[in-house]
Coordinates of C-alpha atoms in Angstrom, one line a residue:
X1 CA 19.4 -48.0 -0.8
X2 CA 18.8 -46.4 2.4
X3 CA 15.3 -45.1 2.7
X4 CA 15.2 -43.2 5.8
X5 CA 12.5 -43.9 8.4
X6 CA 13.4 -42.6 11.6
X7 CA 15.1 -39.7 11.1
X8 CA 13.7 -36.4 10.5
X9 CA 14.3 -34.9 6.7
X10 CA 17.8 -33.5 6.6
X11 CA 19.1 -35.0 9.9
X12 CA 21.8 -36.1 8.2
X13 CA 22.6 -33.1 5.7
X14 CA 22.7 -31.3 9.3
X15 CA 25.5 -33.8 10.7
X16 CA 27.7 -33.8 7.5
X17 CA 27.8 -30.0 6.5
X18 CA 26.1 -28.4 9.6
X19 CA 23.6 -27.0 10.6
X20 CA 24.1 -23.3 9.0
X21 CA 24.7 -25.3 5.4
X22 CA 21.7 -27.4 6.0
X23 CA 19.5 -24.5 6.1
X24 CA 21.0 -21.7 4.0
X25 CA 18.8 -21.6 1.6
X26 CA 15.9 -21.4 4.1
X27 CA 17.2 -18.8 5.8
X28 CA 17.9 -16.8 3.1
X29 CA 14.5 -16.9 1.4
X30 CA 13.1 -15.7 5.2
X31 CA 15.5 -12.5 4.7
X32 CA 14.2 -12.0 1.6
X33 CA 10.3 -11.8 2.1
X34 CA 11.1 -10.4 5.2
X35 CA 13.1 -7.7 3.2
X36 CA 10.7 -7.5 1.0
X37 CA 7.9 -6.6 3.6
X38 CA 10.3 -4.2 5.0
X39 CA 10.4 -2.4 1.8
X40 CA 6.6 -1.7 1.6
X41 CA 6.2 -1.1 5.5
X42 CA 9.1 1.1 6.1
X43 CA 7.0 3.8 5.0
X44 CA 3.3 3.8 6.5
X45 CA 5.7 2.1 10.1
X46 CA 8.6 4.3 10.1
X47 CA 8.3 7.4 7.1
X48 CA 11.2 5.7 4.8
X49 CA 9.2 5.8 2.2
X50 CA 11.6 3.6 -0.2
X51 CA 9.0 1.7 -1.4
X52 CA 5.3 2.9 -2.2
X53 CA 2.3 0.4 -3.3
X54 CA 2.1 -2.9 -2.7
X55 CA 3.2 -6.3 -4.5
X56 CA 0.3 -5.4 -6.9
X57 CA 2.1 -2.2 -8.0
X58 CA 4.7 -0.1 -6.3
X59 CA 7.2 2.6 -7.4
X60 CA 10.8 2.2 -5.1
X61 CA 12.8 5.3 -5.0
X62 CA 10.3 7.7 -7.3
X63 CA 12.3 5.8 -9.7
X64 CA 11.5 2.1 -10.2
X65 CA 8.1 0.4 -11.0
X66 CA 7.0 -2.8 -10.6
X67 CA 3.6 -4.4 -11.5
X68 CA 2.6 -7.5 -11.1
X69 CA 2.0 -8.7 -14.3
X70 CA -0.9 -10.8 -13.6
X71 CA -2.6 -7.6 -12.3
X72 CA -2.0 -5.9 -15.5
X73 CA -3.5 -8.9 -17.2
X74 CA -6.6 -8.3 -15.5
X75 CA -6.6 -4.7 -16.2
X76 CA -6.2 -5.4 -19.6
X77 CA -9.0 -8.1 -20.2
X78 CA -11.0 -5.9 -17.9
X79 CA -11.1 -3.4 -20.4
X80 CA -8.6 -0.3 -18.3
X81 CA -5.3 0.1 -20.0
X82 CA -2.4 0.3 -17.7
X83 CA -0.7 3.9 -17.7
X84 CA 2.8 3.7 -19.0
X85 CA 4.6 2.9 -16.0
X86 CA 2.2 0.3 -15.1
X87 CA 3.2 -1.5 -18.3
X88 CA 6.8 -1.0 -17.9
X89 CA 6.8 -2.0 -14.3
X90 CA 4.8 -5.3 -15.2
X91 CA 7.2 -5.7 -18.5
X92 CA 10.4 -5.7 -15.6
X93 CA 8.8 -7.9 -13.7
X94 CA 7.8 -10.2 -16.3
X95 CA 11.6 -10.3 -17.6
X96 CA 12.6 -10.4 -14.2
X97 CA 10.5 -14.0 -13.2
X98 CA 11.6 -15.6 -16.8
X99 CA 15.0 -15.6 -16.0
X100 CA 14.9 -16.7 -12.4
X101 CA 12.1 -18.8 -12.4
X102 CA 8.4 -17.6 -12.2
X103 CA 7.7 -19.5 -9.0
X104 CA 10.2 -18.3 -7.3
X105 CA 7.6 -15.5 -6.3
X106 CA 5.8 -18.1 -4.3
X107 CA 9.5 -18.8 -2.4
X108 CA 11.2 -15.8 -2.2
X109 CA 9.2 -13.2 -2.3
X110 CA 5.8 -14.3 -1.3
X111 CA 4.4 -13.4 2.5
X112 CA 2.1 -16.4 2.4
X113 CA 5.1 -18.8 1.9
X114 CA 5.9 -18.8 5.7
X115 CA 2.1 -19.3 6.6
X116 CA 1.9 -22.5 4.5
X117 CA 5.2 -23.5 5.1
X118 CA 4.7 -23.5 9.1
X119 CA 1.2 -25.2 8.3
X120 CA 3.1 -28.2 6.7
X121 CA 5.9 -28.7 9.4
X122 CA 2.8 -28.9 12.1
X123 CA 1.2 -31.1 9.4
X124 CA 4.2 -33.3 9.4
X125 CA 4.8 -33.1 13.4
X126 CA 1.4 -34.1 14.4
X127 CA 1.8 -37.1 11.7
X128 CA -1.6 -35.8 10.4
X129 CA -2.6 -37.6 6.8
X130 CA -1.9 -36.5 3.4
X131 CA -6.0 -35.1 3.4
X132 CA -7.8 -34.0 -0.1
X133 CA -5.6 -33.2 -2.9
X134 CA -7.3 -31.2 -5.5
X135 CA -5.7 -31.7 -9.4
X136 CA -2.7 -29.4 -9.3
X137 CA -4.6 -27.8 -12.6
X138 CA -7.3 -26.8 -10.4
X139 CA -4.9 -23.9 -10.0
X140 CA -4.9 -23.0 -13.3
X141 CA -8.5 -23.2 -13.8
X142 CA -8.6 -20.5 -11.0
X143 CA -6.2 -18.4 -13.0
X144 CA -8.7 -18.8 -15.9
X145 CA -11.4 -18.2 -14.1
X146 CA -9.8 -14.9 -12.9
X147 CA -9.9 -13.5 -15.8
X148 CA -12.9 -14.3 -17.1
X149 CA -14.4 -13.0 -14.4
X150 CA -12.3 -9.4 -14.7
X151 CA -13.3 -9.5 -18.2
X152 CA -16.9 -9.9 -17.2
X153 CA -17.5 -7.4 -14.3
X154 CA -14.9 -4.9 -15.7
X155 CA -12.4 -5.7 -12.2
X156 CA -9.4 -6.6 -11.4
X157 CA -11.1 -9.2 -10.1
X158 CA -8.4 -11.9 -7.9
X159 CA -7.2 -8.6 -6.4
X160 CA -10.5 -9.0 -4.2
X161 CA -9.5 -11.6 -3.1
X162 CA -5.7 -11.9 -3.2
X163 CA -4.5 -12.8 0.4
X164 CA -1.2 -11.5 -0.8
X165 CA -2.3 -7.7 -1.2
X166 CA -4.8 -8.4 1.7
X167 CA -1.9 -8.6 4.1
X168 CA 0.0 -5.7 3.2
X169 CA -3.1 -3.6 3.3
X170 CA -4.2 -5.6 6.9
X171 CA -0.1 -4.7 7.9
X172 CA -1.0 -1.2 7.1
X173 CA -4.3 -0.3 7.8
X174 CA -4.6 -3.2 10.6
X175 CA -5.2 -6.9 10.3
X176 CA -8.9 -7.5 11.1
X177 CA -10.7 -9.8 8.9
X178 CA -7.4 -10.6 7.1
X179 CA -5.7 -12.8 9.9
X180 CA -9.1 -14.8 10.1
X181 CA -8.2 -15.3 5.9
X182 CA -4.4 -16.2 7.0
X183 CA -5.7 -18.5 9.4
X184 CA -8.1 -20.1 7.2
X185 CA -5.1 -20.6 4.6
X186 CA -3.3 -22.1 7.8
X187 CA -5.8 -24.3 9.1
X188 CA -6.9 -25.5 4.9
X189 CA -3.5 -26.5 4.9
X190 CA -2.6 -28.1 8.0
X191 CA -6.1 -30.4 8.4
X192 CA -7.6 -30.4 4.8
X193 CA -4.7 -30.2 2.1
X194 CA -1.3 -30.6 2.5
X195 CA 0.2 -28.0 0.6
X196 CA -2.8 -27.5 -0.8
X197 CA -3.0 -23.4 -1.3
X198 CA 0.1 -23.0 -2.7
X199 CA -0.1 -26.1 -4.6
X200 CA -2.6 -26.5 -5.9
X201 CA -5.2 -23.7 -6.0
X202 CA -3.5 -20.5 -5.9
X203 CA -3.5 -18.6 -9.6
X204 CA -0.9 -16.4 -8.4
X205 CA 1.3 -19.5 -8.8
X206 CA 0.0 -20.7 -11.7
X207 CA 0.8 -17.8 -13.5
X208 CA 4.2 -17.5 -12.3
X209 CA 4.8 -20.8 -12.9
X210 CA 3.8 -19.7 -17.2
X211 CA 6.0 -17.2 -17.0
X212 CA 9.1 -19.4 -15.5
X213 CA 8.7 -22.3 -18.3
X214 CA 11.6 -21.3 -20.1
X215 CA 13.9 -19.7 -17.3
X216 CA 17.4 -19.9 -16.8
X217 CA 17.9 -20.5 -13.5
X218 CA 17.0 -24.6 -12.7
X219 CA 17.4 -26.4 -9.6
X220 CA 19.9 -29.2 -11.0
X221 CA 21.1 -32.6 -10.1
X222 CA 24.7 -33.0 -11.7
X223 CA 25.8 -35.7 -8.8
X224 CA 22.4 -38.0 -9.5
X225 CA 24.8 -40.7 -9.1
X226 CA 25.5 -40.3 -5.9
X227 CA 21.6 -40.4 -4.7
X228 CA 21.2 -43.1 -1.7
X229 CA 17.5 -42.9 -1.7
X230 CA 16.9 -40.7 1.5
X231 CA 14.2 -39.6 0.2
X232 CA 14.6 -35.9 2.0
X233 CA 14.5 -33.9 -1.1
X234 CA 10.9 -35.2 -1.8
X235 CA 10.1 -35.0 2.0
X236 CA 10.7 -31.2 1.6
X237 CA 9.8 -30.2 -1.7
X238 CA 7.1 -27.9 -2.1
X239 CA 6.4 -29.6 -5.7
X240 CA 8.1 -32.8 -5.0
X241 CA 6.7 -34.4 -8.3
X242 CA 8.9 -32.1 -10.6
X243 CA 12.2 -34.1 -8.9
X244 CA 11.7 -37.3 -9.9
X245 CA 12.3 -36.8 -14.0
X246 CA 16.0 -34.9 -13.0
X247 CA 17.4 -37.1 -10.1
X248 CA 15.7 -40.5 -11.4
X249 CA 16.5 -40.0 -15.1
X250 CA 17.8 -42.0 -17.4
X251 CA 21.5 -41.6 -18.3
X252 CA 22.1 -39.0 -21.0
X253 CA 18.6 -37.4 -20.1
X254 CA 18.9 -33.7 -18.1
X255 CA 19.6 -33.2 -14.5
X256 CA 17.9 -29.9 -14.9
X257 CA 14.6 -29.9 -12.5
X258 CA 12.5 -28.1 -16.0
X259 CA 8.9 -28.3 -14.2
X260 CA 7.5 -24.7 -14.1
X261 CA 6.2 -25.9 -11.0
X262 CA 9.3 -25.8 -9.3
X263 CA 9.6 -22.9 -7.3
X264 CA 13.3 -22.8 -6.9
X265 CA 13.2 -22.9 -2.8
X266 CA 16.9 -24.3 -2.6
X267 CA 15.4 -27.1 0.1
X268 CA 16.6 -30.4 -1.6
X269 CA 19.9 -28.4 -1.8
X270 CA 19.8 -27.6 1.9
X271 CA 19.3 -31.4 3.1
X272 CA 21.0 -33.3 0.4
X273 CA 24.0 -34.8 2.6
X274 CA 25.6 -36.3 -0.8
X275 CA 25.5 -32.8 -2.8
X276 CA 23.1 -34.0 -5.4
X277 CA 21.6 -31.2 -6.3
X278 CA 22.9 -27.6 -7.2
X279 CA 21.8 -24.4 -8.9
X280 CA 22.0 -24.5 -12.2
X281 CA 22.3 -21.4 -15.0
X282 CA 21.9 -22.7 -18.3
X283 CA 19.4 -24.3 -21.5
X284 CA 16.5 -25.6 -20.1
X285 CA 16.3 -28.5 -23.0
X286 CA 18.7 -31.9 -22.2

C-alpha cells in the first residue's frame, strides 16, 4: 500500500504519462461546455444564430430541438402540454442522457461545473475542512419538491430559480444579480459544503442522475488489480462514494462504476498512474 500524503492528487499520473494524458479528460470536458456556451452565444454576441434558446429549450439549425426534459416534466405536472417539438426535443434528450450517462450533464455540459469545480480546488488549497454535508437525497427531495411546487402554482417552477438558465440569460441580457447567485454557489461551496451544490442539493442532477441508471456508458475498473492505494481517484471524484463498490470489489463482482451518481467526468482516469480505470460500453449488471 502506498497512501499518498504529500503529493498532490495525480502527481504521479503526471510523471508516468504526462501531463497532456493526466488531464485529457479535463480538458476536454472544458471544450465542451465551453462549446456548448458558444453554441447559444454565438447568436445574441456575434449573429451566428446556430443555436436559439437556452439549455431549457433550443432549436440548432431551424432543424434540431432539444428540451430539457426535466423542464417538460414541469410543464406537464404544471398543467401546459409541451407543443410537439418540445416533446420531441425532450424525448432526444432523454435518449440521449440514457445512453451516456444522465450526469454527465453536470460534467460535460453543465456551465456551473467550472464554478464548483474551481470552488473545490481553492477548498482543497487553503486546506479548509470538509464543512456541512447535507444527505446526498436532499437533492432529490428538491427535485420533488420542484414539482410539487409547478404542480401547485401552475409554473415551471425550478426554472426561477435555475442558475443554469440564469446564466445564459445574465450572458445575454447582462449578468447583474446572477454573478452575485454564481458567487453565492462559489462561496456555499468553498466555506460551507464541499461539493455541496452539485452534490448534494441540485435537482438538476438528481434527475439526470434517474435518467442515467441504466446507461451504457460506465466509468470501469478492468485493472482493479493493479490499485496501490493512492487514493487520487477518490481525492478527485466528484461522487467519490460510487468508486469504492467497482475498484474495492470482490473478485467475480463488476468493475463497472453503476452509481447513477457518477457523472462520468473521466478524472480517476486522468490521474490513475496504474491505468485502473477506463471507459467502459457495455451491461450495466456484473
Amino acid at each position: 500500500m502506498s497512501a499518498r500524503t504529500h503529493s498532490p492528487a495525480g502527481a504521479e499520473a503526471r510523471e508516468t504519462k504526462g501531463w497532456l494524458s493526466a488531464h485529457r479528460y479535463l480538458l476536454l470536458r472544458r471544450a465542451s461546455q465551453l462549446f456548448f456556451l458558444a453554441l447559444f452565444l454565438s447568436g445574441p454576441w456575434f449573429g451566428l444564430w446556430i443555436t436559439q434558446g437556452t439549455l431549457a429549450g433550443s432549436l440548432t439549425l431551424n432543424i434540431l430541438p432539444l428540451t430539457d426534459p426535466f423542464v417538460a416534466a414541469q410543464s406537464l405536472v404544471a398543467g401546459h402540454w409541451p407543443e410537439l417539438t418540445a416533446l420531441i426535443g425532450a424525448g432526444i434528450v432523454l435518449a440521449a442522457y440514457a445512453l451516456l450517462g444522465g450526469r454527465s450533464y453536470c460534467a460535460w455540459v453543465c456551465p456551473i461545473n467550472p464554478v464548483t469545480d474551481g470552488a473545490f480546488w481553492l477548498h482543497k488549497r487553503l486546506g479548509l475542512p470538509k464543512g456541512w454535508q447535507p444527505r446526498r437525497g436532499t437533492r432529490l427531495w428538491l427535485l420533488g419538491a420542484a414539482l410539487v411546487v409547478s404542480g401547485l402554482t401552475g409554473t415551471i417552477a425550478w426554472e426561477a430559480v435555475n442558475p443554469v438558465t440564469m446564466l445564459h440569460r445574465g450572458l445575454i441580457f447582462g449578468m447583474g444579480f446572477v454573478w452575485a447567485l454564481v458567487l453565492l454557489i462559489f462561496v456555499f461551496d468553498l466555506v460551507v459544503a464541499r461539493r455541496g451544490w452539485c452534490g448534494h442539493l441540485c435537482p438538476v442532477g438528481a434527475f439526470y442522475g434517474l435518467v442515467g441508471t441504466k446507461s451504457v456508458l460506465r466509468v470501469s475498473a478492468p485493472a482493479r488489480a493493479a490499485c496501490d492505494d493512492c487514493m487520487d481517484c477518490y481525492h478527485v471524484c466528484p461522487e467519490n462514494q460510487v468508486i469504492s463498490p467497482a475498484l474495492k470489489g470482490k473478485p467475480g463482482t463488476s468493475p463497472l462504476v453503476l452509481s447513477p451518481d457518477c457523472t462520468n467526468c473521466g478524472r480517476c482516469i486522468d490521474v490513475c498512474a496504474m491505468d485502473v480505470f477506463k471507459f467502459t460500453l457495455g451491461s450495466t449488471t456484473p
